[in-house]
mmCIF file of C-alpha atoms in Angstrom:
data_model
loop_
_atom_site.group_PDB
_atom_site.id
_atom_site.type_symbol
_atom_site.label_atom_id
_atom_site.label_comp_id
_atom_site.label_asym_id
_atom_site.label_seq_id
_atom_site.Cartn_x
_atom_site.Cartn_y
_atom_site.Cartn_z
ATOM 1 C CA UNK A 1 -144.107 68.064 156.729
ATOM 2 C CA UNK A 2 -141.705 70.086 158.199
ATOM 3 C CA UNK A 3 -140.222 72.944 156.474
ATOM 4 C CA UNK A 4 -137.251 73.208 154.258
ATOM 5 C CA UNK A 5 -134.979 75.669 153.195
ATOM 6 C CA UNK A 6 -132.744 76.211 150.101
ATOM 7 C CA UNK A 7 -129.635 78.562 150.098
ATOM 8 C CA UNK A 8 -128.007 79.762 146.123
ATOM 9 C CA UNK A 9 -125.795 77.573 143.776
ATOM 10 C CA UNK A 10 -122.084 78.029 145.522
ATOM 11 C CA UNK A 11 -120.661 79.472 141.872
ATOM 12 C CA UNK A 12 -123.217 82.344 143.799
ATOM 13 C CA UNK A 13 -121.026 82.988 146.666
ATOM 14 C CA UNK A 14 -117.168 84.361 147.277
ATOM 15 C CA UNK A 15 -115.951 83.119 150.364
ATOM 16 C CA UNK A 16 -112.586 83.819 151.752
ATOM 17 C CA UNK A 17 -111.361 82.296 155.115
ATOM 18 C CA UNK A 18 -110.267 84.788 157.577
ATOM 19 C CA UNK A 19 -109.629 83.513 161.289
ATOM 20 C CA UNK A 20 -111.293 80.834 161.212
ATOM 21 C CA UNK A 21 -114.370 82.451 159.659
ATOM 22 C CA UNK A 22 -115.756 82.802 156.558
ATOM 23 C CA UNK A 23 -116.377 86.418 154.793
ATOM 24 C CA UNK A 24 -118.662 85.909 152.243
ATOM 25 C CA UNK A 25 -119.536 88.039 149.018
ATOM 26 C CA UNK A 26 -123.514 87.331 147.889
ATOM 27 C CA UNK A 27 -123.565 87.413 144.356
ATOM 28 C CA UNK A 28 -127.424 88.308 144.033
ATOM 29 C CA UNK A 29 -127.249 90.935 146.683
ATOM 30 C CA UNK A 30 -123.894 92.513 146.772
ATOM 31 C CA UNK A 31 -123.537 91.870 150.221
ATOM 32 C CA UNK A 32 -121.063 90.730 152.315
ATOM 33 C CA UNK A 33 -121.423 88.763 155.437
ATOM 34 C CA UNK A 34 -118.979 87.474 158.047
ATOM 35 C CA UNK A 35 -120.140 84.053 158.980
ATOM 36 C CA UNK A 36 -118.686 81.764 161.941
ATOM 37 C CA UNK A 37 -119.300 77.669 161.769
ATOM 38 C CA UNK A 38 -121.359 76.264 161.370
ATOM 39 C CA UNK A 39 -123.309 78.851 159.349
ATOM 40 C CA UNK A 40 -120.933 78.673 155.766
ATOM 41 C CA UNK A 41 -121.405 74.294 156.656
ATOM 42 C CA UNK A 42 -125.297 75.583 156.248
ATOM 43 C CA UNK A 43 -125.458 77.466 153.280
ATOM 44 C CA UNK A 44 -122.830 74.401 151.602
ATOM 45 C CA UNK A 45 -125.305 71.887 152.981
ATOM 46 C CA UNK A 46 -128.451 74.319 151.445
ATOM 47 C CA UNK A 47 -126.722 74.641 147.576
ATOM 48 C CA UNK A 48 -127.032 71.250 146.721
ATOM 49 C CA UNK A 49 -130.249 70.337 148.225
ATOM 50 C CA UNK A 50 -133.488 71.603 150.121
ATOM 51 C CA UNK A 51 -133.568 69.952 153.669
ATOM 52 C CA UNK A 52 -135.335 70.661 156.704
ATOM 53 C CA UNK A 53 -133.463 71.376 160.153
ATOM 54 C CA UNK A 54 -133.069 67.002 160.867
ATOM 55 C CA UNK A 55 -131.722 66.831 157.620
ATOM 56 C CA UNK A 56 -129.075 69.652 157.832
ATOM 57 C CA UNK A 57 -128.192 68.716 160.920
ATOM 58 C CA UNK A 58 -127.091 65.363 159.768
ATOM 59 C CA UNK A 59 -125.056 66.526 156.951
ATOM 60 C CA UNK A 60 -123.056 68.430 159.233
ATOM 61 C CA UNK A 61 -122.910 66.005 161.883
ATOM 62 C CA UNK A 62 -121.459 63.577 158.921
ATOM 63 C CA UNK A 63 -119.097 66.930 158.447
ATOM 64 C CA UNK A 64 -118.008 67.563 161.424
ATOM 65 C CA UNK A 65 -118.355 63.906 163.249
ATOM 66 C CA UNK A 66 -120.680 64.993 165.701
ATOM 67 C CA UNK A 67 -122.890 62.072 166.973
ATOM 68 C CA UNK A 68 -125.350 64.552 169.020
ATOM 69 C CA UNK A 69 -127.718 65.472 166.236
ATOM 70 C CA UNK A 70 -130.348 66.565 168.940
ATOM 71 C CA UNK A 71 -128.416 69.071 169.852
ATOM 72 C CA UNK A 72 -126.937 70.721 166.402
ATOM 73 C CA UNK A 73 -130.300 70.655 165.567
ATOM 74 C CA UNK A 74 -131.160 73.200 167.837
ATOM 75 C CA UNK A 75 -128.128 75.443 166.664
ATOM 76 C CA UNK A 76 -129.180 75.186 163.146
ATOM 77 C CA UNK A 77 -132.202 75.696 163.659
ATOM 78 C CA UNK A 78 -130.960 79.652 165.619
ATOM 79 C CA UNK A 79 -128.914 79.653 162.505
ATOM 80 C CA UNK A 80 -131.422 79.073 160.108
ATOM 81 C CA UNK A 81 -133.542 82.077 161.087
ATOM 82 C CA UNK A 82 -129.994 84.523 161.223
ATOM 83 C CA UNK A 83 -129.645 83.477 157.629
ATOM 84 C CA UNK A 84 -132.865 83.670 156.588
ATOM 85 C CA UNK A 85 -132.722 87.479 158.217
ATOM 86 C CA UNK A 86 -129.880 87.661 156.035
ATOM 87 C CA UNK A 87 -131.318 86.989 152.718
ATOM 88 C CA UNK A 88 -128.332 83.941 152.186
ATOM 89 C CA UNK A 89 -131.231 81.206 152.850
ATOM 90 C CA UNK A 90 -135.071 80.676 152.076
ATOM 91 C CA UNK A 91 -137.943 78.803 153.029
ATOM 92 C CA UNK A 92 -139.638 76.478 150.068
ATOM 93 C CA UNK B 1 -117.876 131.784 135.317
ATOM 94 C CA UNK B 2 -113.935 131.259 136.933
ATOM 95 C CA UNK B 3 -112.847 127.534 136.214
ATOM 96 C CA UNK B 4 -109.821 125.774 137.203
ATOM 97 C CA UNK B 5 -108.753 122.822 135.799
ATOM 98 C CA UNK B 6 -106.210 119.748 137.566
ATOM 99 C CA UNK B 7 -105.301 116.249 137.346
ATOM 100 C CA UNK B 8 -104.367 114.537 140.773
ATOM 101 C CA UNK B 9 -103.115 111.333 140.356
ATOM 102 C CA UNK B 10 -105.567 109.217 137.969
ATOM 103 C CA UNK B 11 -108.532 111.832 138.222
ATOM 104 C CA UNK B 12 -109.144 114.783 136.247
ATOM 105 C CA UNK B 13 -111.459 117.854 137.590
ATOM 106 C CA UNK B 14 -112.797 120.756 136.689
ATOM 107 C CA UNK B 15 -113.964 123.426 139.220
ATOM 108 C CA UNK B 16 -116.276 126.436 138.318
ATOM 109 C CA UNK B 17 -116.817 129.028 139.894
ATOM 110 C CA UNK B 18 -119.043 132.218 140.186
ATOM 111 C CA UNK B 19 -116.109 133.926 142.132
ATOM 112 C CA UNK B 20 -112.882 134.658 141.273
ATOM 113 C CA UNK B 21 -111.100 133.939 144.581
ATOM 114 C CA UNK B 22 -111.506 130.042 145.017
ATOM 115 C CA UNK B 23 -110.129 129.378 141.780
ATOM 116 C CA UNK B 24 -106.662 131.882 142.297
ATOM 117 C CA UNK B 25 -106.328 129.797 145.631
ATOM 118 C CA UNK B 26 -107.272 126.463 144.197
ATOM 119 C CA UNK B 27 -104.107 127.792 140.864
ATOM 120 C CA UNK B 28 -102.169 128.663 143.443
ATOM 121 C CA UNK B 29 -101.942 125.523 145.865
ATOM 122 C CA UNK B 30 -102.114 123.293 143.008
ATOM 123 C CA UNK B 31 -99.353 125.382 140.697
ATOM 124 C CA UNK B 32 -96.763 122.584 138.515
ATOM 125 C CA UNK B 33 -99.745 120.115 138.390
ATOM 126 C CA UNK B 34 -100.964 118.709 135.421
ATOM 127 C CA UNK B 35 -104.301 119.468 133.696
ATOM 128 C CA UNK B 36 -106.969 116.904 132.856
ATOM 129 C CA UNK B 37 -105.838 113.646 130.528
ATOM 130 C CA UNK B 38 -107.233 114.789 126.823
ATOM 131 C CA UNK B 39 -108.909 118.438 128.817
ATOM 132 C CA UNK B 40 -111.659 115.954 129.963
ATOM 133 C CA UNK B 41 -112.649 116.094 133.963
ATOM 134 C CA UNK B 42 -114.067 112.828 135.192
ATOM 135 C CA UNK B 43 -115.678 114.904 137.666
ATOM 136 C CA UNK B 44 -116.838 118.588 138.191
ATOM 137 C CA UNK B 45 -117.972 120.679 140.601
ATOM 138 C CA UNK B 46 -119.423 124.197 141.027
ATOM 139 C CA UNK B 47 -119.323 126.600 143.567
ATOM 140 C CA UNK B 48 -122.395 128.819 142.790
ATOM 141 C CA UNK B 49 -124.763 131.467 144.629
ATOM 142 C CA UNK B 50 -127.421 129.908 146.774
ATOM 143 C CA UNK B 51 -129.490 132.093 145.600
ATOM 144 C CA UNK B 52 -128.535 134.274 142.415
ATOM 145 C CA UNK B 53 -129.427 137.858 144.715
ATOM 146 C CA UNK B 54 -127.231 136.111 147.786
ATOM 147 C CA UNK B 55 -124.157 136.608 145.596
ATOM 148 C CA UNK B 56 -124.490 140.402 146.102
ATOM 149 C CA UNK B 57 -125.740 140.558 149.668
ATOM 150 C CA UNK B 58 -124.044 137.814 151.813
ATOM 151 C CA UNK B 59 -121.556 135.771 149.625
ATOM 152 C CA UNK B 60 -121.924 132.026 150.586
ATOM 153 C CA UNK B 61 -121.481 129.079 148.855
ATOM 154 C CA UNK B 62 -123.297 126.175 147.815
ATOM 155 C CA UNK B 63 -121.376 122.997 146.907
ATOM 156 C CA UNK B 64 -123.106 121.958 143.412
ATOM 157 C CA UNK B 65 -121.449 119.053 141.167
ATOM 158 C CA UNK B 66 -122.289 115.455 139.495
ATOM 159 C CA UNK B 67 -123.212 114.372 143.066
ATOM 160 C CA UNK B 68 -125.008 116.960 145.580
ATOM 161 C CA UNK B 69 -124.463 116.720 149.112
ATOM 162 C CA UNK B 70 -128.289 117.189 150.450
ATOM 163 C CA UNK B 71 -127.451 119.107 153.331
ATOM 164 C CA UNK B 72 -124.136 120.275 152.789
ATOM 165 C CA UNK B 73 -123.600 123.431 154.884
ATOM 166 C CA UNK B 74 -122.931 126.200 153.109
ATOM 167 C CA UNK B 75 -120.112 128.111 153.803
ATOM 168 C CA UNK B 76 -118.896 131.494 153.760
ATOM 169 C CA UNK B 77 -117.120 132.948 150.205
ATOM 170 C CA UNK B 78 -113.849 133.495 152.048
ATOM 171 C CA UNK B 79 -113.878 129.589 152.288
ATOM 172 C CA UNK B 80 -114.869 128.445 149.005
ATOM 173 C CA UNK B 81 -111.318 127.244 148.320
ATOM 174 C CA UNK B 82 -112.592 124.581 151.032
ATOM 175 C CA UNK B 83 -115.603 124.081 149.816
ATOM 176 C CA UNK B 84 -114.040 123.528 146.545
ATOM 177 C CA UNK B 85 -111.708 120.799 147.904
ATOM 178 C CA UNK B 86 -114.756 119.122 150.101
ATOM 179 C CA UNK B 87 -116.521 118.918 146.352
ATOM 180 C CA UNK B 88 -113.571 117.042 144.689
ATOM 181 C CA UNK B 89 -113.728 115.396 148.014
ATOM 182 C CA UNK B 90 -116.938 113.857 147.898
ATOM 183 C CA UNK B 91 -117.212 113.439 144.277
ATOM 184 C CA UNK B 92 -114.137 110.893 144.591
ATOM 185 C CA UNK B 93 -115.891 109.193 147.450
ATOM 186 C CA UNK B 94 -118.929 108.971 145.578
ATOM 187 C CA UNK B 95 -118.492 108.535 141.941
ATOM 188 C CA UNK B 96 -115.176 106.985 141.938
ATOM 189 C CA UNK B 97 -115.146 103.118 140.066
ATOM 190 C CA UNK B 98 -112.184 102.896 138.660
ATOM 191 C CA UNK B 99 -110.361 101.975 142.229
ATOM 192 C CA UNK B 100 -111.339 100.690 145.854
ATOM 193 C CA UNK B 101 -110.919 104.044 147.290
ATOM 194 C CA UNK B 102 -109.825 104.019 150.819
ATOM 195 C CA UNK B 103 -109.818 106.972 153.344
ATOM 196 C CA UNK B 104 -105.839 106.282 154.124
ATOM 197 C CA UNK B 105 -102.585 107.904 153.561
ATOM 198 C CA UNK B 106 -99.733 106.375 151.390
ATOM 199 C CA UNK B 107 -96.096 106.854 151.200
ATOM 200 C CA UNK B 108 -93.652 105.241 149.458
ATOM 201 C CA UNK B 109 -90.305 104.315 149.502
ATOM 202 C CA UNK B 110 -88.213 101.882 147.516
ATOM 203 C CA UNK B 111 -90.690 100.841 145.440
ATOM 204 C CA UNK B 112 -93.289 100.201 148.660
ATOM 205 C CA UNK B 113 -96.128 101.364 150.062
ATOM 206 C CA UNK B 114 -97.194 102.432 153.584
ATOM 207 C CA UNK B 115 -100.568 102.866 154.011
ATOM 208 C CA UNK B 116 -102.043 104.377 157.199
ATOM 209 C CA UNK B 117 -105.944 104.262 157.923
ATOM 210 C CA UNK B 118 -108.193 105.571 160.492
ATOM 211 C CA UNK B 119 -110.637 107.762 161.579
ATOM 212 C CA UNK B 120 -110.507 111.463 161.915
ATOM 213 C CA UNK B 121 -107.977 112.854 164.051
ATOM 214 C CA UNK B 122 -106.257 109.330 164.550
ATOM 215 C CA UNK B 123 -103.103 111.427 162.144
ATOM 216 C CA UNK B 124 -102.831 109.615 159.123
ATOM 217 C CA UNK B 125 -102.671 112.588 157.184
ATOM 218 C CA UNK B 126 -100.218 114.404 159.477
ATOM 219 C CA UNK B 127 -98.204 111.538 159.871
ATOM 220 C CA UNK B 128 -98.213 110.997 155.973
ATOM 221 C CA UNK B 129 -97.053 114.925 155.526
ATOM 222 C CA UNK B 130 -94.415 114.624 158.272
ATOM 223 C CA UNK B 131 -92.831 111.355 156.215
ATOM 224 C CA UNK B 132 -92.878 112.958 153.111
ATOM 225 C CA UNK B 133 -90.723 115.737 153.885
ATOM 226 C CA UNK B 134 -88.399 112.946 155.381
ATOM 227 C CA UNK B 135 -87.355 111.085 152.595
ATOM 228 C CA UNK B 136 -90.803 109.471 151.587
ATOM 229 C CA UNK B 137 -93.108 109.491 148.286
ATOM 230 C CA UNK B 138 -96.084 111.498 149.588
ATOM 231 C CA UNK B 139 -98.995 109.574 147.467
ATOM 232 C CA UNK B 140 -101.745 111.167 149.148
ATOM 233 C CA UNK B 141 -103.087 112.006 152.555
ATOM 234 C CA UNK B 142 -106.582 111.065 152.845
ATOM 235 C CA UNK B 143 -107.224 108.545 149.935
ATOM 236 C CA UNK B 144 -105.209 105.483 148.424
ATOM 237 C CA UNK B 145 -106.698 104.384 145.178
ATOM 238 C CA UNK B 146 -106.472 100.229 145.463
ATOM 239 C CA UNK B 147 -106.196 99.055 141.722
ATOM 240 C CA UNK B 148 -108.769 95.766 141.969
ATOM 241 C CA UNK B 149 -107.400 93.920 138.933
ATOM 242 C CA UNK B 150 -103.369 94.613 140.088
ATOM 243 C CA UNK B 151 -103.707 95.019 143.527
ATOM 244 C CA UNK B 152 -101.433 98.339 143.207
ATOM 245 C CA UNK B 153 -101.921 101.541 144.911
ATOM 246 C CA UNK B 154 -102.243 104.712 142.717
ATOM 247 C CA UNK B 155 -101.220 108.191 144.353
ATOM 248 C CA UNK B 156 -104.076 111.094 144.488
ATOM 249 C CA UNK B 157 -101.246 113.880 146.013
ATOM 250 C CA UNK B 158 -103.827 116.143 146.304
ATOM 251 C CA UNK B 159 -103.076 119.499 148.955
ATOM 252 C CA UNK B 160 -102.535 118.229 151.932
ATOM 253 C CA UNK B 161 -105.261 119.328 154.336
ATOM 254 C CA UNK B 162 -103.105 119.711 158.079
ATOM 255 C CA UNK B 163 -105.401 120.606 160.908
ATOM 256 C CA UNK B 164 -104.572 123.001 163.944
ATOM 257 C CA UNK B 165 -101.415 122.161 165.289
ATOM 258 C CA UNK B 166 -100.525 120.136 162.439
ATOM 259 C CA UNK B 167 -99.948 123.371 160.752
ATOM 260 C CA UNK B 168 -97.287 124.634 162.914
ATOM 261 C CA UNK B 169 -95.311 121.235 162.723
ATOM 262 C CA UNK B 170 -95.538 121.013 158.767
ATOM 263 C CA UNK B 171 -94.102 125.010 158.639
ATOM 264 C CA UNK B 172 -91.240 124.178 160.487
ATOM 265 C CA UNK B 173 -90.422 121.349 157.423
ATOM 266 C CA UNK B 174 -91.957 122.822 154.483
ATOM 267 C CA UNK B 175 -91.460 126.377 152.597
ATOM 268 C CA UNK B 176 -94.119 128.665 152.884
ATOM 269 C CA UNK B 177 -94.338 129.304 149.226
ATOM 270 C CA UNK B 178 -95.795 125.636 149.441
ATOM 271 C CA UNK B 179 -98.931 126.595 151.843
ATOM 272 C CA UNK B 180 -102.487 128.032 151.152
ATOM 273 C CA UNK B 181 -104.602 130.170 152.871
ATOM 274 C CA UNK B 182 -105.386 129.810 156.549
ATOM 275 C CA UNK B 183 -108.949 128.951 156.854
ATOM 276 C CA UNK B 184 -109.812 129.607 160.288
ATOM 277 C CA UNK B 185 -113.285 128.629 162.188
ATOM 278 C CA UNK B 186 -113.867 125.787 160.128
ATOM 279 C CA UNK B 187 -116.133 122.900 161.121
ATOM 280 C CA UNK B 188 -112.103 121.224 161.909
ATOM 281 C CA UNK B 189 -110.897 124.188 163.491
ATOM 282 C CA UNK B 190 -108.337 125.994 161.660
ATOM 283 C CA UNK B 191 -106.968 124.872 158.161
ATOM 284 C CA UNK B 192 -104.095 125.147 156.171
ATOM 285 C CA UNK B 193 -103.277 123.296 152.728
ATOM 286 C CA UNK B 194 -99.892 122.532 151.867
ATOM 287 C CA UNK B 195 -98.989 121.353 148.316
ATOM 288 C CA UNK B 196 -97.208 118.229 148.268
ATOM 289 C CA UNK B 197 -93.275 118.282 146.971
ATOM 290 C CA UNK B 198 -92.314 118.558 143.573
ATOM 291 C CA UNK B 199 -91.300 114.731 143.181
ATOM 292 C CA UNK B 200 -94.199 113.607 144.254
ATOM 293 C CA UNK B 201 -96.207 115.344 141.884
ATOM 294 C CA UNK B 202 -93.827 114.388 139.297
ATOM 295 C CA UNK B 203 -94.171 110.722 140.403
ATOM 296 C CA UNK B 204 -97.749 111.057 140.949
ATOM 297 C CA UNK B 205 -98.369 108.586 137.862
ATOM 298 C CA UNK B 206 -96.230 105.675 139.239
ATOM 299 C CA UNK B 207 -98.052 102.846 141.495
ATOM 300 C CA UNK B 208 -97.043 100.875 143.933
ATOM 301 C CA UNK B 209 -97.322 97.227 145.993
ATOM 302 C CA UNK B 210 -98.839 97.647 149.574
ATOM 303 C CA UNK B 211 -96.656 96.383 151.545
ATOM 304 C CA UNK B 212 -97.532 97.592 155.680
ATOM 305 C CA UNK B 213 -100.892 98.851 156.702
ATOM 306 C CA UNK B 214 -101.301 100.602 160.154
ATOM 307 C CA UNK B 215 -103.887 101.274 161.851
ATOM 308 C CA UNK B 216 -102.633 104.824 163.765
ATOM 309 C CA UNK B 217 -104.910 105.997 167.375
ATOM 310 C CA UNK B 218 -103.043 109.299 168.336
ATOM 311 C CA UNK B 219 -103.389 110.551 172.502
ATOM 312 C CA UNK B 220 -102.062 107.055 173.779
ATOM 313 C CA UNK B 221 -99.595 105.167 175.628
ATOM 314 C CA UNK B 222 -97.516 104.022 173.056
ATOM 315 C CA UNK B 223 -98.530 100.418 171.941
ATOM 316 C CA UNK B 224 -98.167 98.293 168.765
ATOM 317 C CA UNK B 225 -100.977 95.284 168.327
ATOM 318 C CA UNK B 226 -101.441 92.849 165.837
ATOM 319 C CA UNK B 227 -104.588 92.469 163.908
ATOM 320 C CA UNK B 228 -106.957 89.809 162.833
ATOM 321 C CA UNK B 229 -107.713 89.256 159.838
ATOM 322 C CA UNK B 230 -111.494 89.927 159.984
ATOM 323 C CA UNK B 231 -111.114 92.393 162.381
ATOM 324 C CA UNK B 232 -109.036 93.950 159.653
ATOM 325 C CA UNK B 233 -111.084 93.217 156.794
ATOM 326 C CA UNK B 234 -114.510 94.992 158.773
ATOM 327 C CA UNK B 235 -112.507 98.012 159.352
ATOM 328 C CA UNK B 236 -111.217 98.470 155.762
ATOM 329 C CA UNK B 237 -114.618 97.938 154.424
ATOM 330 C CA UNK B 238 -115.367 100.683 156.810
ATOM 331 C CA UNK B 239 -112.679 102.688 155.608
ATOM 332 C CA UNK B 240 -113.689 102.407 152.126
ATOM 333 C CA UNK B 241 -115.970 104.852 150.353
ATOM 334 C CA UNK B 242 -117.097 102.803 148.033
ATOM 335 C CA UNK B 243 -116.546 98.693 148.519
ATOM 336 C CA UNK B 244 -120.591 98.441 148.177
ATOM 337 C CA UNK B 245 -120.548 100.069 144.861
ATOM 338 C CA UNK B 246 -117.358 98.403 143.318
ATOM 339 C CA UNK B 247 -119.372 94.543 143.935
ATOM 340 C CA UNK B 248 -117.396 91.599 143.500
ATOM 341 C CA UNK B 249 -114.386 93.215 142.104
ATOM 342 C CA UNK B 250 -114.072 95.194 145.865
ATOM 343 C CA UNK B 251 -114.171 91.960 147.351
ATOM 344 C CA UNK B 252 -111.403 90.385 145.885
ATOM 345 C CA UNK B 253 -109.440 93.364 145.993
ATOM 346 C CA UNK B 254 -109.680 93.719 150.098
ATOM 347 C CA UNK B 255 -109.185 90.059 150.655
ATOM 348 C CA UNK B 256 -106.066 90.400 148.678
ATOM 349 C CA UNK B 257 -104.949 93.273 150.831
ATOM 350 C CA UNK B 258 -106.030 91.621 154.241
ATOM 351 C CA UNK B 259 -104.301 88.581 153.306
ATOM 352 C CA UNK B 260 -100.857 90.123 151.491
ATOM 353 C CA UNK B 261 -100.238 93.221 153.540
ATOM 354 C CA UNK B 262 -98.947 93.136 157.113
ATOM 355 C CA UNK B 263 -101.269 94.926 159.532
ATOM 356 C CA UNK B 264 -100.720 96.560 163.029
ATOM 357 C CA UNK B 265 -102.650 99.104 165.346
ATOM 358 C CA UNK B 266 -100.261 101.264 166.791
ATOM 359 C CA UNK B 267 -101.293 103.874 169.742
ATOM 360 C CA UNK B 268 -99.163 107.041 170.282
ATOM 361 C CA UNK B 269 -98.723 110.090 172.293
ATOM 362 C CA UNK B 270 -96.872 112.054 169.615
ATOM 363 C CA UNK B 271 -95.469 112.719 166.336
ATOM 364 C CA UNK B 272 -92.292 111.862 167.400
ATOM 365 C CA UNK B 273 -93.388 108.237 169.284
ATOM 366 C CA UNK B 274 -95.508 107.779 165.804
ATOM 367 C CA UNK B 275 -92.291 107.863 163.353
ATOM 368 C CA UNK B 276 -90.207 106.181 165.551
ATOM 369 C CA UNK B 277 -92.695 103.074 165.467
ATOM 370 C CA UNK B 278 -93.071 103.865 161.694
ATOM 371 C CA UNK B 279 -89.247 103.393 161.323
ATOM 372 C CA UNK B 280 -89.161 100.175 162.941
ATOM 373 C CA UNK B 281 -91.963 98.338 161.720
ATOM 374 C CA UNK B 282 -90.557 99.872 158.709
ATOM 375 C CA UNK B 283 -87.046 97.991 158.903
ATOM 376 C CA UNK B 284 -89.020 94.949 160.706
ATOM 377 C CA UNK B 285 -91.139 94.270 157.125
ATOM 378 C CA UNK B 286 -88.289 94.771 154.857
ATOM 379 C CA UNK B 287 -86.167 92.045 156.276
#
C-alpha cells in the first residue's frame, strides 16, 4: 500500500497571501514558512484527508485543471518530502 | 550600590551600579525624563565587578541583568555608561512582549509615522536624528515598538546613539548641553549620545499609524525600488527581535504592516541625497 500522509486541521494554520505565495504561521510549532504552489494546495488537500502522492495529485489536478497527473505527481511527491522536512506534513 | 531610574517610552528601567560614574552620565543624558510607571522597572540591569577584587585593580565591567549576555565583552569602567545602554539594549530585545519590537527608527509628523529599517550602518538612526531636528517627532532611533492588537507604533526616544561622523553632523544641529560623553575605541568606533528634544520626550506617550517604511542602504548611487511583499515580510521578521517569541499575535501584526504600509529600498550616497528622497516619498504618500 503506498504511503500516506496527513498535514493539521486548517483552524491550525495562518496563512496570508503575499505575491502570489503563501506565508504561513504553524500553530503547533510557532513557525512560519513561506510556501509557493502548489505546496499550501498540499497541506489544504492533507487537512481533510490522508492520501498518498496519486491521490493528492488528483485533488489538485481537479484544483488547478491539470489533466497530466503523471507529472504533478512527481512534483508532489519533491514537495511532500520539503514539507515533511518542515514539520507541516506526516507520514501515517 | 548607584541606581538610576527612567522610563523611555512604554518601558521602565532601573540601572545599578557598583560605580558612581555610569549612573551621573546615564542622569545626565537622560535629564527631564520620566521615572518608572508606579517606581516599578520592567527590566533591570547591573553593572557590577567581574570579579569583586577587579573593582580595585583594573575597573571593568560586566553586563549583569534579567537576561545575561553569555559572552558579552566586558568593557572598560570609563565605558560603563555604554555598557549600561547595551543592557537596556538587549533586555528590550530579549524580554520585551508587550510589542513586536523592530530594530528601526520612527519619526513622526502629522499624526504619521516613518519608519526606517536596516542593518547596521545602512543610517536609520542618523537619518532619524537628522529629521528630528528638522521638524519631525523623533520616536526612537533603533527600535519601533509595533502595538499587535492596534497596529500603532509606540516611541522608545531613548539617547540617540550617532556613530563617527554622525557625531559631527548632529553638533552642527543640536546644543551641546544635549550630548554625552565621547566614548572613543568602541567596538563602533567612536560614540556619542545625544538626548532627543524636549517635545519628543514630552510626546513620548503618544502612538502613531505607520504609514511609509524604507528600507535605507547608505554608500550608493542614489536609487529608490519597490518591494515585494514577501521580500518585505522576510526582512522585517529579520528585523525583529522578537517575532518568534510574540507567536501568532507577531504574525498578524507584520502581515498587517506588510500589507498597510507602503515600502521602498532607497540607496544613497549622503545625508543630503537621503532627506531629499525622504521628502518626496514623503509628499508622494500623503497625496
Amino acid at each position: 500500500m503506498p504511503r500516506r500522509y496527513r498535514a493539521d486541521p486548517r483552524s491550525e494554520r495562518i496563512s496570508v497571501e503575499m505575491e502570489g505565495m503563501a506565508v504561513i504561521y504553524h500553530r503547533p510549532s510557532g513557525i512560519t514558512h513561506l510556501l509557493a504552489a502548489p505546496a499550501p494546495e498540499i497541506l489544504d488537500a492533507l487537512s481533510d484527508q490522508a492520501l498518498d502522492v496519486d491521490g493528492i495529485a488528483a485533488c489538485l489536478a481537479a484544483e488547478f485543471e491539470i489533466a497530466a497527473e503523471d507529472e504533478i505527481a512527481a512534483v508532489v511527491a519533491d514537495r511532500l518530502i520539503e514539507l515533511e522536512g518542515a514539520g507541516l506534513v506526516a507520514r501515517i | 550600590m548607584h541606581s538610576f531610574t527612567v522610563r523611555i517610552g512604554p518601558v521602565g528601567f532601573r540601572v545599578g551600579s557598583a560605580w558612581p560614574r555610569p549612573v551621573a552620565a546615564l542622569e545626565a543624558i537622560y535629564a527631564g525624563y520620566p521615572g518608572p510607571r508606579d517606581g516599578i522597572a520592567d527590566f533591570t540591569v547591573r553593572l557590577e565587578p567581574e570579579r569583586p577584587w577587579r573593582r580595585f585593580v583594573r575597573p571593568s565591567v560586566a553586563i549583569r541583568g534579567d537576561f545575561i549576555l553569555p559572552d558579552a565583552v566586558p568593557m572598560a569602567l570609563r565605558h560603563g555608561f555604554l555598557a549600561a545602554e547595551m543592557g537596556m539594549n538587549l533586555q528590550m530585545a530579549l524580554g520585551q512582549r508587550r510589542f513586536l519590537l523592530l530594530h528601526a527608527s520612527a519619526v513622526e509628523r502629522d499624526g504619521r509615522v516613518l519608519l526606517m529599517t536596516g542593518e547596521s550602518g545602512a543610517g536609520k538612526s542618523t537619518l532619524a536624528a537628522l529629521l528630528g531636528e528638522r521638524g519631525w517627532r523623533l520616536m526612537g532611533d533603533e527600535f519601533a515598538l509595533v502595538d499587535p492588537v492596534s497596529g500603532l507604533i509606540h516611541a522608545f526616544p531613548r539617547a540617540v546613539s550617532l556613530k563617527n561622523a554622525a557625531i559631527a553632523m548632529l553638533r552642527a544641529e543640536a546644543s551641546e548641553d544635549r550630548f554625552g560623553p565621547e566614548l572613543d575605541g568602541t567596538p563602533k568606533g567612536t560614540l556619542r549620545h545625544l538626548r532627543p528634544r524636549a517635545d519628543a520626550v514630552a510626546r513620548m506617550d503618544e502612538p502613531a499609524a505607520p504609514a511609509l517604511l524604507l528600507f535605507p542602504r547608505y554608500g550608493h548611487d542614489r536609487a529608490i525600488r519597490p518591494m515585494g511583499e514577501a521580500e518585505i515580510f522576510v526582512r522585517l521578521t529579520q528585523a525583529s527581535t522578537n517575532y518568534v517569541a510574540l507567536g501568532e499575535a507577531g504574525h498578524a501584526a507584520l502581515a498587517r504592516l506588510v500589507k498597510t504600509v507602503p515600502t521602498r529600498a532607497i540607496d544613497y550616497p549622503d545625508s543630503a541625497a537621503a532627506l531629499a528622497i525622504v521628502d518626496m516619498l514623503w509628499a508622494e504618500q500623503a497625496r
